[in-house]
Amino acid sequence: MSTLRIVLGDQLTRGLSSLRDYVPGDTVLMMEVAEETTYVKHHRQKLVLILSAMRHFADELRHHGFTVDYVKLDDPANTGSFTAEVQRAIARYTPSRVVATEPGEWRVREMMKGWGAEILPDDRFFATPASFAAWARDRRQLRMEFFYRDMRRLSGLLMDGDAPVGGQWNFDHDNRKSLPKDANPPRRQRFEPEAITREVMELVAMRFPDHFGALEPFGWAVTRAGALEALDHFISACLPNFGDYQDAMKQGNAFLYHSVISPYLNIGLLTPREICDRAQEAWSRGDAPLNAVEGFIRQILGWREYIRGLYWLKMPDYAETNFLEARRPLPDFYWTGRTEMNCLAQAIGDTQRHAYAHHIQRLMVTGNFALLAGLDPKEVEQWYLLVYADAFEWVELPNTHGMALFADGGVMASKPYAASGAYIDRMSDYCAGCRFKPGVKLGPKACPFNYLLWMPPRLQGKNELLDM
Ligand code: FAD
Ligand code: DLZ
Ligand code: SF4
């Protein structure tokens, strides 16, 4: 009697359901496969992060007495697909049982049906797909704010009995300030690549030369210990200012006061509960104000859980809608960053350099342009899925399809997040270095965001903006 226990690349958590009742004699299977590394041309830092973190996680499991069968990408016997690798492992071990934790993506869940595995719930989230569906049942509108209040009550985070601490659920009116000129955000913490990461970097450089993004400098943590260090740094150095400057953008600084932990969270090196607890503790100690802590916890307890619930509730049909009938191809500058629109050049440049851009860059710069210019949702979604280190379809798709592009016709957002150049000018220093003027609506100096927002509908589709 032995069990084959499958762990995927975004399931790098010691408490994972498929590892939980491990006994000696069982085998943990981890697979690097061509299918996963190429289903989109992932940013090269994302590939290094995931493969290196997988290798470190396998070592950590071995160190704790687990038997791990780890199939490397360049293993000559590697068939290149999850399903064929599981079959090969079943032939090697003839286990009496195969267990897996439910995957993050619809695509992989469909594959998993062919593995003959017992599929256990992924209980690393606050909510389950079933509890979200129960919340959504009979509601005309699925607004995040109401879901979030229920999650606060359920988790007990920032609660004073039945009431929210501070007497309010949401402190956003204190947030969203523009960045003062003399602000001095802390430097992002970098983690020097060690031997395993350097080996993976060589592999990625050799095998994926045509993938998006800079491979170096690579500064991501690849272990739980490193991810915890990054979390510590955020809590002590950035969280106090997180709320105030959450929506600000600054040329040459992609990170500002953001946590930059989404990749660690999404691959399982950190759990949402421990992150929210750490933030709440900082508030209890008086180290961070409530507007910052509430704003931060809302992103994880509210938005992240809501997005996941919506994904599993609405897939697979969700991905197919195109409410605004947007059909334009993705302009080339999304790949090169070469455009005279400075805000786009900066947001795309940050993305190329770091496999990261913060929420407002994604929503109000690259997303806003895609919405206003009527870019094809499928092409835009593929872009977001491959360019960010934290991108997995369950979280990328609702954010792009629903929040940024309004392609779901309002399932998620009550109205499209469309904004003019004035908004970008207010929240950033991008416009000062741009050949367009954020206050101008017509003529050669008109900011393209204004032009697109206010262009008469009969002219739409006949402009030259996409060549800029
Ligand atoms: P912080 O600003 O420090 O926020 C803290 C945490 O809250 C994040 O780490 C993240 O886990 C969570 N969070 C915040 N906003 C959201 C949100 N809208 N949805 C889900 N979680 C959220 N996030 C991803 O994790 N993966 C994606 O593929 C992704 N694609 C996006 C695409 C678009 C078009 C947009 C508008 C947003 C997308 N987001 C995605 C959400 C958000 O932009 C990132 O989670 C955030 O920028 C990550 O940076 P951070 O860790 O510094 O976050
Ligand atoms: C994203 C990714 C990549 C690039 N490579 C692998 C891999 O080689 N092996 C693996 O187990 N997982 C990988 N992943 C993460 C998977 O795509 C992820 O598990 C699914 O997206 C979850 O549904
Ligand atoms: Fe972007 Fe318009 Fe500002 Fe130029 S003027 S940076 S295009 S918002």
Coordinates of C-alpha atoms and ligand atoms in Angstrom, one line a residue:
M1 CA 0.0 0.0 0.0
S2 CA 1.7 3.2 -1.1
T3 CA 0.4 6.6 -2.3
L4 CA 1.7 8.7 -5.1
R5 CA 1.3 12.4 -4.0
I6 CA 1.4 15.0 -6.7
V7 CA 2.6 18.6 -6.0
L8 CA 2.3 21.2 -8.8
G9 CA 4.5 24.3 -9.3
D10 CA 2.0 26.6 -7.5
Q11 CA 1.4 24.2 -4.6
L12 CA 4.7 24.7 -2.7
T13 CA 3.2 24.6 0.8
R14 CA 4.2 22.1 3.5
G15 CA 0.6 21.9 4.8
L16 CA -0.8 21.1 1.2
S17 CA -3.7 18.7 1.4
S18 CA -2.0 16.1 -0.9
L19 CA 1.0 16.0 1.5
R20 CA -0.9 15.9 4.7
D21 CA -1.1 12.3 5.7
Y22 CA 2.2 11.2 4.1
V23 CA 3.7 8.0 5.5
P24 CA 7.1 6.4 4.8
G25 CA 6.8 4.4 1.6
D26 CA 4.8 7.1 -0.2
T27 CA 6.3 9.1 -3.0
V28 CA 5.9 12.8 -3.8
L29 CA 5.9 13.5 -7.5
M30 CA 7.0 16.9 -8.8
M31 CA 7.4 17.5 -12.5
E32 CA 8.9 20.2 -14.6
V33 CA 7.1 19.9 -18.0
A34 CA 7.5 21.6 -21.3
E35 CA 3.7 22.0 -21.6
E36 CA 3.5 24.2 -18.5
T37 CA 6.6 26.2 -19.4
T38 CA 5.3 27.0 -22.9
Y39 CA 1.5 27.2 -22.9
V40 CA 2.2 30.9 -22.9
K41 CA 5.7 32.4 -23.3
H42 CA 6.1 33.2 -19.6
H43 CA 8.4 36.0 -18.6
R44 CA 11.8 34.5 -18.0
Q45 CA 12.0 35.6 -14.4
K46 CA 8.6 33.8 -13.8
L47 CA 10.1 30.6 -15.2
V48 CA 13.2 30.9 -13.0
L49 CA 11.1 31.7 -9.9
I50 CA 8.8 28.7 -10.3
L51 CA 11.4 26.1 -11.4
S52 CA 13.9 27.2 -8.7
A53 CA 11.3 27.4 -6.0
M54 CA 10.1 23.9 -7.0
R55 CA 13.6 22.5 -6.8
H56 CA 14.2 24.1 -3.4
F57 CA 10.8 22.9 -2.1
A58 CA 11.7 19.3 -3.2
D59 CA 15.0 19.6 -1.2
E60 CA 13.1 20.9 1.8
L61 CA 10.7 18.0 1.7
R62 CA 13.6 15.5 1.4
H63 CA 15.3 17.2 4.3
H64 CA 12.1 16.5 6.4
G65 CA 12.1 12.8 5.4
F66 CA 9.8 12.8 2.4
T67 CA 10.7 10.6 -0.6
V68 CA 10.5 12.9 -3.6
D69 CA 10.7 11.9 -7.3
Y70 CA 11.5 15.1 -9.1
V71 CA 11.5 15.1 -12.9
K72 CA 13.7 17.9 -14.3
L73 CA 12.9 19.7 -17.6
D74 CA 16.1 18.4 -19.2
D75 CA 15.7 14.8 -18.1
P76 CA 15.9 12.8 -21.4
A77 CA 13.0 10.6 -20.3
N78 CA 10.7 13.6 -19.6
T79 CA 7.7 13.4 -21.9
G80 CA 6.8 17.1 -21.5
S81 CA 3.3 16.8 -20.1
F82 CA 1.7 16.4 -16.7
T83 CA -0.6 13.6 -17.8
A84 CA 2.1 11.5 -19.4
E85 CA 4.5 12.1 -16.5
V86 CA 1.8 11.0 -14.0
Q87 CA 1.3 7.9 -16.1
R88 CA 5.0 7.2 -16.2
A89 CA 5.3 7.6 -12.4
I90 CA 2.3 5.2 -11.9
A91 CA 4.2 2.6 -14.0
R92 CA 7.3 3.2 -11.9
Y93 CA 5.7 2.9 -8.4
T94 CA 2.4 1.0 -9.1
P95 CA 0.9 2.9 -6.2
S96 CA -2.4 1.8 -4.6
R97 CA -3.6 5.4 -4.5
V98 CA -2.8 8.6 -6.4
V99 CA -3.7 11.9 -4.7
A100 CA -3.5 15.5 -5.9
T101 CA -4.6 18.9 -4.6
E102 CA -7.2 20.6 -6.9
P103 CA -5.3 22.9 -9.3
G104 CA -5.5 26.6 -9.7
E105 CA -6.6 26.6 -13.3
W106 CA -9.5 25.2 -15.2
R107 CA -7.2 24.0 -17.9
V108 CA -5.3 21.8 -15.5
R109 CA -8.4 20.6 -13.7
E110 CA -9.6 19.3 -17.1
M111 CA -6.3 17.5 -17.5
M112 CA -6.4 16.1 -14.0
K113 CA -9.6 14.1 -14.7
G114 CA -7.4 11.8 -16.7
W115 CA -4.9 11.1 -13.9
G116 CA -7.0 8.6 -11.9
A117 CA -6.2 10.7 -8.8
E118 CA -8.2 11.4 -5.8
I119 CA -8.5 15.2 -5.9
L120 CA -8.4 16.9 -2.5
P121 CA -9.5 20.5 -1.8
D122 CA -7.0 23.3 -1.9
D123 CA -7.7 24.7 1.6
R124 CA -5.0 27.4 1.5
F125 CA -7.7 30.0 0.9
F126 CA -10.1 31.6 3.3
A127 CA -13.1 30.7 1.2
T128 CA -13.9 27.6 -0.9
P129 CA -15.5 27.6 -4.4
A130 CA -18.6 26.2 -2.7
S131 CA -18.8 28.8 0.0
F132 CA -18.4 31.5 -2.6
A133 CA -21.2 30.0 -4.8
A134 CA -23.4 29.9 -1.7
W135 CA -22.7 33.6 -1.1
A136 CA -23.4 34.4 -4.7
R137 CA -26.6 32.5 -5.0
D138 CA -29.7 34.7 -5.3
R139 CA -27.6 37.9 -5.5
R140 CA -28.3 40.2 -8.4
Q141 CA -24.9 41.8 -8.1
L142 CA -21.7 40.2 -6.9
R143 CA -20.0 43.2 -5.3
M144 CA -16.6 42.6 -3.6
E145 CA -17.4 45.0 -0.7
F146 CA -20.2 42.8 0.6
F147 CA -18.3 39.6 0.2
Y148 CA -15.4 41.2 2.0
R149 CA -17.5 42.2 5.0
D150 CA -18.6 38.5 5.3
M151 CA -15.0 37.4 5.1
R152 CA -14.0 39.9 7.9
R153 CA -16.8 38.4 10.1
L154 CA -15.8 34.8 9.2
S155 CA -12.0 35.3 9.7
G156 CA -12.3 37.6 12.7
L157 CA -9.7 39.9 11.1
L158 CA -9.9 43.5 12.3
M159 CA -13.1 42.8 14.2
D160 CA -14.3 44.1 17.5
G161 CA -17.0 41.6 18.3
D162 CA -19.5 41.9 15.5
A163 CA -18.3 45.3 14.4
P164 CA -15.3 46.4 12.3
V165 CA -12.5 47.9 14.3
G166 CA -12.5 51.7 13.9
G167 CA -16.2 51.7 13.2
Q168 CA -15.8 51.3 9.4
W169 CA -15.3 48.4 7.1
N170 CA -13.3 50.4 4.6
F171 CA -10.9 53.3 5.0
D172 CA -10.3 54.0 1.3
H173 CA -11.3 57.6 1.6
D174 CA -8.0 58.1 3.5
N175 CA -6.0 56.4 0.8
R176 CA -5.1 57.0 -2.8
K177 CA -3.0 60.1 -2.3
S178 CA -0.4 61.2 -4.9
L179 CA 3.2 60.7 -3.9
P180 CA 4.9 63.8 -2.5
K181 CA 8.0 64.9 -4.4
D182 CA 10.2 64.3 -1.4
A183 CA 8.9 60.8 -0.7
N184 CA 11.7 58.3 -0.3
P185 CA 10.2 54.8 -0.6
P186 CA 12.5 52.0 0.7
R187 CA 14.5 50.0 -1.8
R188 CA 13.0 46.7 -2.8
Q189 CA 14.6 43.7 -1.1
R190 CA 16.6 41.6 -3.5
F191 CA 17.7 38.0 -3.1
E192 CA 21.0 37.1 -4.9
P193 CA 20.6 34.0 -7.0
E194 CA 22.3 31.0 -5.3
A195 CA 23.5 27.8 -7.0
I196 CA 20.1 26.2 -7.8
T197 CA 18.7 29.5 -9.1
R198 CA 21.9 30.1 -11.2
E199 CA 21.5 26.6 -12.7
V200 CA 17.9 27.3 -13.6
M201 CA 18.8 30.7 -15.0
E202 CA 21.2 28.9 -17.4
L203 CA 18.5 26.4 -18.4
V204 CA 15.9 29.2 -19.0
A205 CA 18.4 31.3 -21.0
M206 CA 19.2 28.3 -23.2
R207 CA 15.7 26.9 -23.6
F208 CA 13.5 30.0 -23.7
P209 CA 15.5 32.7 -25.6
D210 CA 12.3 34.0 -27.3
H211 CA 10.3 34.4 -24.1
F212 CA 9.3 37.9 -22.8
G213 CA 11.3 39.9 -20.3
A214 CA 14.8 40.3 -18.8
L215 CA 16.3 37.3 -17.1
E216 CA 18.7 39.5 -15.1
P217 CA 19.0 41.0 -12.6
F218 CA 17.0 38.2 -10.9
G219 CA 16.1 39.2 -7.3
W220 CA 13.1 37.1 -6.3
A221 CA 13.2 34.9 -3.2
V222 CA 12.9 31.2 -4.1
T223 CA 12.3 29.6 -0.7
R224 CA 9.8 30.0 2.1
A225 CA 12.5 31.5 4.3
G226 CA 13.2 34.2 1.7
A227 CA 9.6 34.9 1.2
L228 CA 9.1 35.4 4.9
E229 CA 12.1 37.8 4.9
A230 CA 10.4 39.7 2.1
L231 CA 7.2 39.8 4.1
D232 CA 9.0 41.1 7.2
H233 CA 10.6 43.8 5.1
F234 CA 7.2 44.9 3.8
I235 CA 5.5 44.9 7.2
S236 CA 8.3 47.0 8.8
A237 CA 9.3 49.3 6.0
C238 CA 6.3 49.7 3.7
L239 CA 3.0 48.8 5.3
P240 CA 2.7 52.1 7.3
N241 CA 2.6 54.0 4.0
F242 CA 0.8 51.3 1.9
G243 CA -2.7 52.8 2.2
D244 CA -1.8 56.4 1.5
Y245 CA 0.2 55.8 -1.7
Q246 CA -1.4 52.6 -2.9
D247 CA -2.5 54.2 -6.2
A248 CA 0.6 56.4 -6.8
M249 CA 3.0 55.7 -9.7
K250 CA 6.5 56.9 -10.1
Q251 CA 8.9 56.8 -13.0
G252 CA 11.9 54.5 -12.1
N253 CA 10.2 52.9 -9.0
A254 CA 7.9 50.0 -9.8
F255 CA 7.5 49.0 -6.2
L256 CA 6.9 52.1 -4.0
Y257 CA 5.2 50.9 -0.8
H258 CA 3.6 47.7 -2.3
S259 CA 4.3 44.3 -0.8
V260 CA 5.6 42.5 -3.9
I261 CA 4.5 39.2 -2.4
S262 CA 1.9 38.1 -4.9
P263 CA 4.3 35.6 -6.6
Y264 CA 5.2 34.0 -3.2
L265 CA 1.5 33.8 -2.2
N266 CA 0.4 32.4 -5.5
I267 CA 3.0 29.6 -5.6
G268 CA 2.4 28.7 -1.9
L269 CA 5.5 29.9 -0.2
L270 CA 3.3 32.2 2.0
T271 CA -0.2 31.7 3.1
P272 CA -2.9 34.4 3.1
R273 CA -3.8 33.8 6.7
E274 CA -0.2 34.4 8.0
I275 CA 0.2 37.5 5.9
C276 CA -3.1 39.0 7.2
D277 CA -2.2 38.0 10.8
R278 CA 1.2 39.8 10.4
A279 CA -0.5 42.9 9.1
Q280 CA -3.0 42.9 11.9
E281 CA -0.3 42.4 14.5
A282 CA 1.5 45.5 13.1
W283 CA -1.6 47.5 13.7
S284 CA -2.2 46.1 17.2
R285 CA 1.4 47.1 18.1
G286 CA 0.8 50.6 16.8
D287 CA 3.4 50.1 14.1
A288 CA 1.0 50.8 11.1
P289 CA -2.2 52.9 10.9
L290 CA -5.6 51.3 10.4
N291 CA -6.2 52.8 6.9
A292 CA -3.0 51.0 5.7
V293 CA -3.7 47.7 7.4
E294 CA -7.3 47.6 6.5
G295 CA -6.5 48.5 2.9
F296 CA -3.8 45.8 2.7
I297 CA -5.9 43.1 4.4
R298 CA -8.8 43.9 2.0
Q299 CA -6.6 43.2 -1.0
I300 CA -6.0 39.6 0.3
L301 CA -9.0 38.7 2.3
G302 CA -11.4 40.6 0.0
W303 CA -10.1 41.0 -3.6
R304 CA -8.0 37.9 -3.9
E305 CA -10.7 35.6 -2.4
Y306 CA -13.4 37.2 -4.4
I307 CA -11.5 36.9 -7.7
R308 CA -10.9 33.2 -7.1
G309 CA -14.6 32.6 -6.1
L310 CA -15.7 34.4 -9.3
Y311 CA -13.3 32.4 -11.5
W312 CA -14.6 29.0 -10.3
L313 CA -18.2 30.1 -10.3
K314 CA -18.1 31.4 -13.9
M315 CA -15.6 29.2 -15.7
P316 CA -15.3 28.1 -18.4
D317 CA -17.9 30.4 -20.1
Y318 CA -16.5 33.5 -18.4
A319 CA -13.4 33.6 -20.6
E320 CA -15.5 33.7 -23.8
T321 CA -17.5 36.9 -23.4
N322 CA -16.6 40.1 -25.2
F323 CA -19.2 42.6 -24.0
L324 CA -17.7 45.6 -25.7
E325 CA -17.0 43.7 -28.9
A326 CA -13.4 44.8 -28.8
R327 CA -11.5 43.4 -31.7
R328 CA -8.2 45.4 -32.2
P329 CA -5.0 43.4 -32.1
L330 CA -2.5 44.0 -29.3
P331 CA -0.1 46.8 -30.5
D332 CA 3.5 45.8 -30.8
F333 CA 4.5 48.2 -28.1
Y334 CA 3.0 45.9 -25.4
W335 CA 6.0 43.6 -26.2
T336 CA 8.7 46.2 -26.8
G337 CA 7.7 49.1 -24.5
R338 CA 8.6 51.4 -27.4
T339 CA 5.9 54.0 -27.5
E340 CA 5.8 57.8 -27.2
M341 CA 3.1 57.5 -24.5
N342 CA 5.4 57.7 -21.5
C343 CA 3.0 56.1 -19.0
L344 CA 2.8 53.0 -21.2
A345 CA 6.5 52.9 -21.9
Q346 CA 7.2 53.1 -18.1
A347 CA 4.6 50.5 -17.0
I348 CA 5.7 48.1 -19.8
G349 CA 9.4 48.8 -19.1
D350 CA 8.9 47.9 -15.4
T351 CA 7.1 44.8 -16.5
Q352 CA 10.0 43.7 -18.8
R353 CA 12.6 44.5 -16.1
H354 CA 10.9 43.0 -13.1
A355 CA 8.0 40.7 -14.2
Y356 CA 6.1 43.0 -11.9
A357 CA 4.0 46.2 -12.1
H358 CA 1.7 47.3 -9.3
H359 CA -2.1 47.2 -9.5
I360 CA -2.7 50.7 -10.7
Q361 CA -0.1 50.4 -13.5
R362 CA -1.9 47.2 -14.6
L363 CA -5.4 48.6 -14.3
M364 CA -5.1 52.3 -15.1
V365 CA -2.3 52.3 -17.6
T366 CA -1.9 49.1 -19.7
G367 CA -5.5 48.0 -18.8
N368 CA -7.1 51.4 -19.3
F369 CA -5.4 51.8 -22.7
A370 CA -6.6 48.3 -23.8
L371 CA -10.1 49.1 -22.7
L372 CA -10.2 52.5 -24.4
A373 CA -8.6 51.4 -27.6
G374 CA -10.8 48.3 -27.9
L375 CA -8.1 45.7 -27.8
D376 CA -9.2 42.1 -28.2
P377 CA -9.7 40.6 -24.7
K378 CA -8.1 37.2 -25.6
E379 CA -4.9 38.9 -26.8
V380 CA -4.8 41.2 -23.8
E381 CA -5.4 38.3 -21.4
Q382 CA -2.6 36.3 -22.9
W383 CA -0.3 39.2 -22.4
Y384 CA -1.2 39.6 -18.7
L385 CA -0.9 35.8 -18.2
L386 CA 2.7 35.7 -19.4
V387 CA 4.3 39.0 -18.4
Y388 CA 3.8 38.9 -14.6
A389 CA 5.6 36.6 -12.1
D390 CA 2.3 36.2 -10.1
A391 CA 0.1 35.4 -13.1
F392 CA -2.0 32.2 -12.9
E393 CA -5.3 32.1 -14.8
W394 CA -7.5 32.0 -11.8
V395 CA -6.3 35.4 -10.6
E396 CA -5.2 37.0 -13.9
L397 CA -8.4 36.3 -15.9
P398 CA -11.1 37.9 -13.7
N399 CA -8.8 40.9 -13.1
T400 CA -8.2 41.4 -16.8
H401 CA -11.4 40.2 -18.4
G402 CA -13.7 41.7 -15.7
M403 CA -12.0 44.5 -13.9
A404 CA -9.7 46.0 -16.6
L405 CA -11.6 45.3 -19.9
F406 CA -15.3 45.1 -18.8
A407 CA -15.5 42.1 -21.2
D408 CA -17.9 40.4 -18.8
G409 CA -20.4 43.2 -19.1
G410 CA -20.4 44.1 -15.4
V411 CA -20.3 40.8 -13.6
M412 CA -17.4 42.1 -11.5
A413 CA -17.3 45.9 -11.9
S414 CA -20.3 48.1 -11.8
K415 CA -18.8 50.3 -14.5
P416 CA -15.7 50.3 -16.7
Y417 CA -12.5 51.6 -15.1
A418 CA -11.9 54.1 -17.9
A419 CA -9.9 57.2 -17.1
S420 CA -8.4 60.2 -18.9
G421 CA -4.9 61.5 -18.9
A422 CA -5.8 63.8 -16.0
Y423 CA -6.1 60.8 -13.7
I424 CA -2.7 59.4 -14.7
D425 CA -1.2 62.9 -14.3
R426 CA -2.7 63.2 -10.8
M427 CA -1.4 59.8 -9.7
S428 CA 2.1 59.8 -11.3
D429 CA 5.0 61.8 -12.6
Y430 CA 4.8 60.2 -16.0
C431 CA 3.2 63.1 -17.9
A432 CA 6.1 65.5 -17.3
G433 CA 8.3 63.3 -19.5
C434 CA 5.8 62.7 -22.3
R435 CA 5.4 64.4 -25.6
F436 CA 1.6 64.5 -25.1
K437 CA -0.2 66.8 -22.7
P438 CA -2.6 65.3 -20.2
G439 CA -4.9 68.3 -20.2
V440 CA -5.3 68.4 -24.0
K441 CA -8.1 66.6 -25.8
L442 CA -7.6 67.3 -29.5
G443 CA -4.8 68.0 -31.9
P444 CA -1.2 66.7 -32.1
K445 CA -0.5 67.2 -28.4
A446 CA -3.7 65.6 -27.2
C447 CA -3.1 62.8 -24.7
P448 CA -4.3 59.6 -26.4
F449 CA -6.2 58.6 -23.3
N450 CA -8.3 61.8 -23.6
Y451 CA -8.7 61.4 -27.3
L452 CA -9.9 57.8 -26.9
L453 CA -12.1 58.6 -24.0
W454 CA -13.9 61.5 -25.7
M455 CA -13.6 60.6 -29.3
P456 CA -17.0 60.6 -31.0
P457 CA -18.1 57.0 -31.5
R458 CA -18.4 57.4 -35.3
L459 CA -14.7 58.0 -35.4
Q460 CA -13.7 55.0 -33.3
G461 CA -11.8 52.5 -35.3
K462 CA -10.5 55.1 -37.7
N463 CA -7.7 56.6 -35.6
E464 CA -3.9 56.1 -35.9
L465 CA -3.2 56.0 -32.2
L466 CA -2.2 52.4 -32.2
D467 CA 0.9 53.1 -34.2
M468 CA 2.3 55.4 -31.6
Ligands
FAD1 P1 -0.1 44.7 -3.1 O1 -0.5 45.9 -3.7 O2 1.0 44.8 -2.0 O3 -1.3 43.9 -2.5 C1 -1.2 42.9 -1.6 C2 -1.8 41.6 -2.1 O4 -3.2 41.6 -2.3 C3 -1.2 41.1 -3.4 O5 0.1 40.4 -3.2 C4 -2.3 40.2 -4.0 O6 -2.1 38.9 -3.5 C5 -3.5 40.7 -3.4 N1 -4.3 41.5 -4.4 C6 -4.3 42.8 -4.5 N2 -5.2 43.2 -5.5 C7 -5.6 42.0 -6.0 C8 -6.6 41.7 -7.0 N3 -7.2 42.6 -7.8 N4 -6.8 40.4 -7.3 C9 -6.2 39.4 -6.6 N5 -5.3 39.7 -5.6 C10 -5.1 40.9 -5.3 N6 -2.7 39.5 -9.2 C11 -2.1 38.3 -9.2 O7 -1.8 37.8 -8.2 N7 -1.9 37.6 -10.4 C12 -2.3 38.1 -11.6 O8 -2.1 37.5 -12.6 C13 -2.9 39.4 -11.6 N8 -3.2 40.0 -12.8 C14 -3.8 41.2 -12.8 C15 -4.2 41.8 -14.1 C16 -4.8 43.0 -14.1 C17 -5.3 43.6 -15.4 C18 -5.0 43.7 -12.9 C19 -5.7 45.0 -12.9 C20 -4.6 43.2 -11.7 C21 -4.0 41.9 -11.6 N9 -3.6 41.4 -10.4 C22 -3.1 40.1 -10.4 C23 -3.9 42.0 -9.1 C24 -2.9 42.9 -8.6 O9 -2.5 43.9 -9.5 C25 -1.6 42.2 -8.1 O10 -2.0 41.2 -7.2 C26 -0.7 43.1 -7.3 O11 -0.2 44.1 -8.2 C27 0.5 42.3 -6.9 O12 1.5 43.1 -6.3 P2 1.8 43.2 -4.8 O13 2.1 41.9 -4.2 O14 2.9 44.2 -4.6 O15 0.4 43.7 -4.2
DLZ2 C1 3.5 28.0 -14.3 C2 4.2 26.7 -14.3 C3 5.4 26.5 -15.0 C4 5.9 27.6 -15.9 N1 6.0 25.4 -15.0 C5 5.5 24.4 -14.2 C6 6.2 23.1 -14.2 O1 7.1 22.8 -15.0 N2 5.7 22.2 -13.4 C7 4.6 22.4 -12.6 O2 4.2 21.5 -11.8 N3 4.0 23.6 -12.6 C8 4.4 24.6 -13.4 N4 3.8 25.7 -13.4 C9 2.6 25.9 -12.6 C10 1.4 25.2 -13.3 O3 1.2 25.7 -14.5 C11 0.3 25.4 -12.2 O4 0.4 24.3 -11.3 C12 -1.0 25.4 -12.9 O5 -1.1 26.7 -13.5 C13 -2.1 25.3 -11.8 O6 -3.3 25.1 -12.4
SF4_3 FE1 0.3 58.9 -20.6 FE2 -1.1 61.0 -21.6 FE3 0.4 61.4 -19.5 FE4 1.5 60.9 -21.9 S1 0.2 62.7 -21.3 S2 2.1 60.0 -19.9 S3 0.1 59.4 -22.7 S4 -1.4 60.1 -19.6

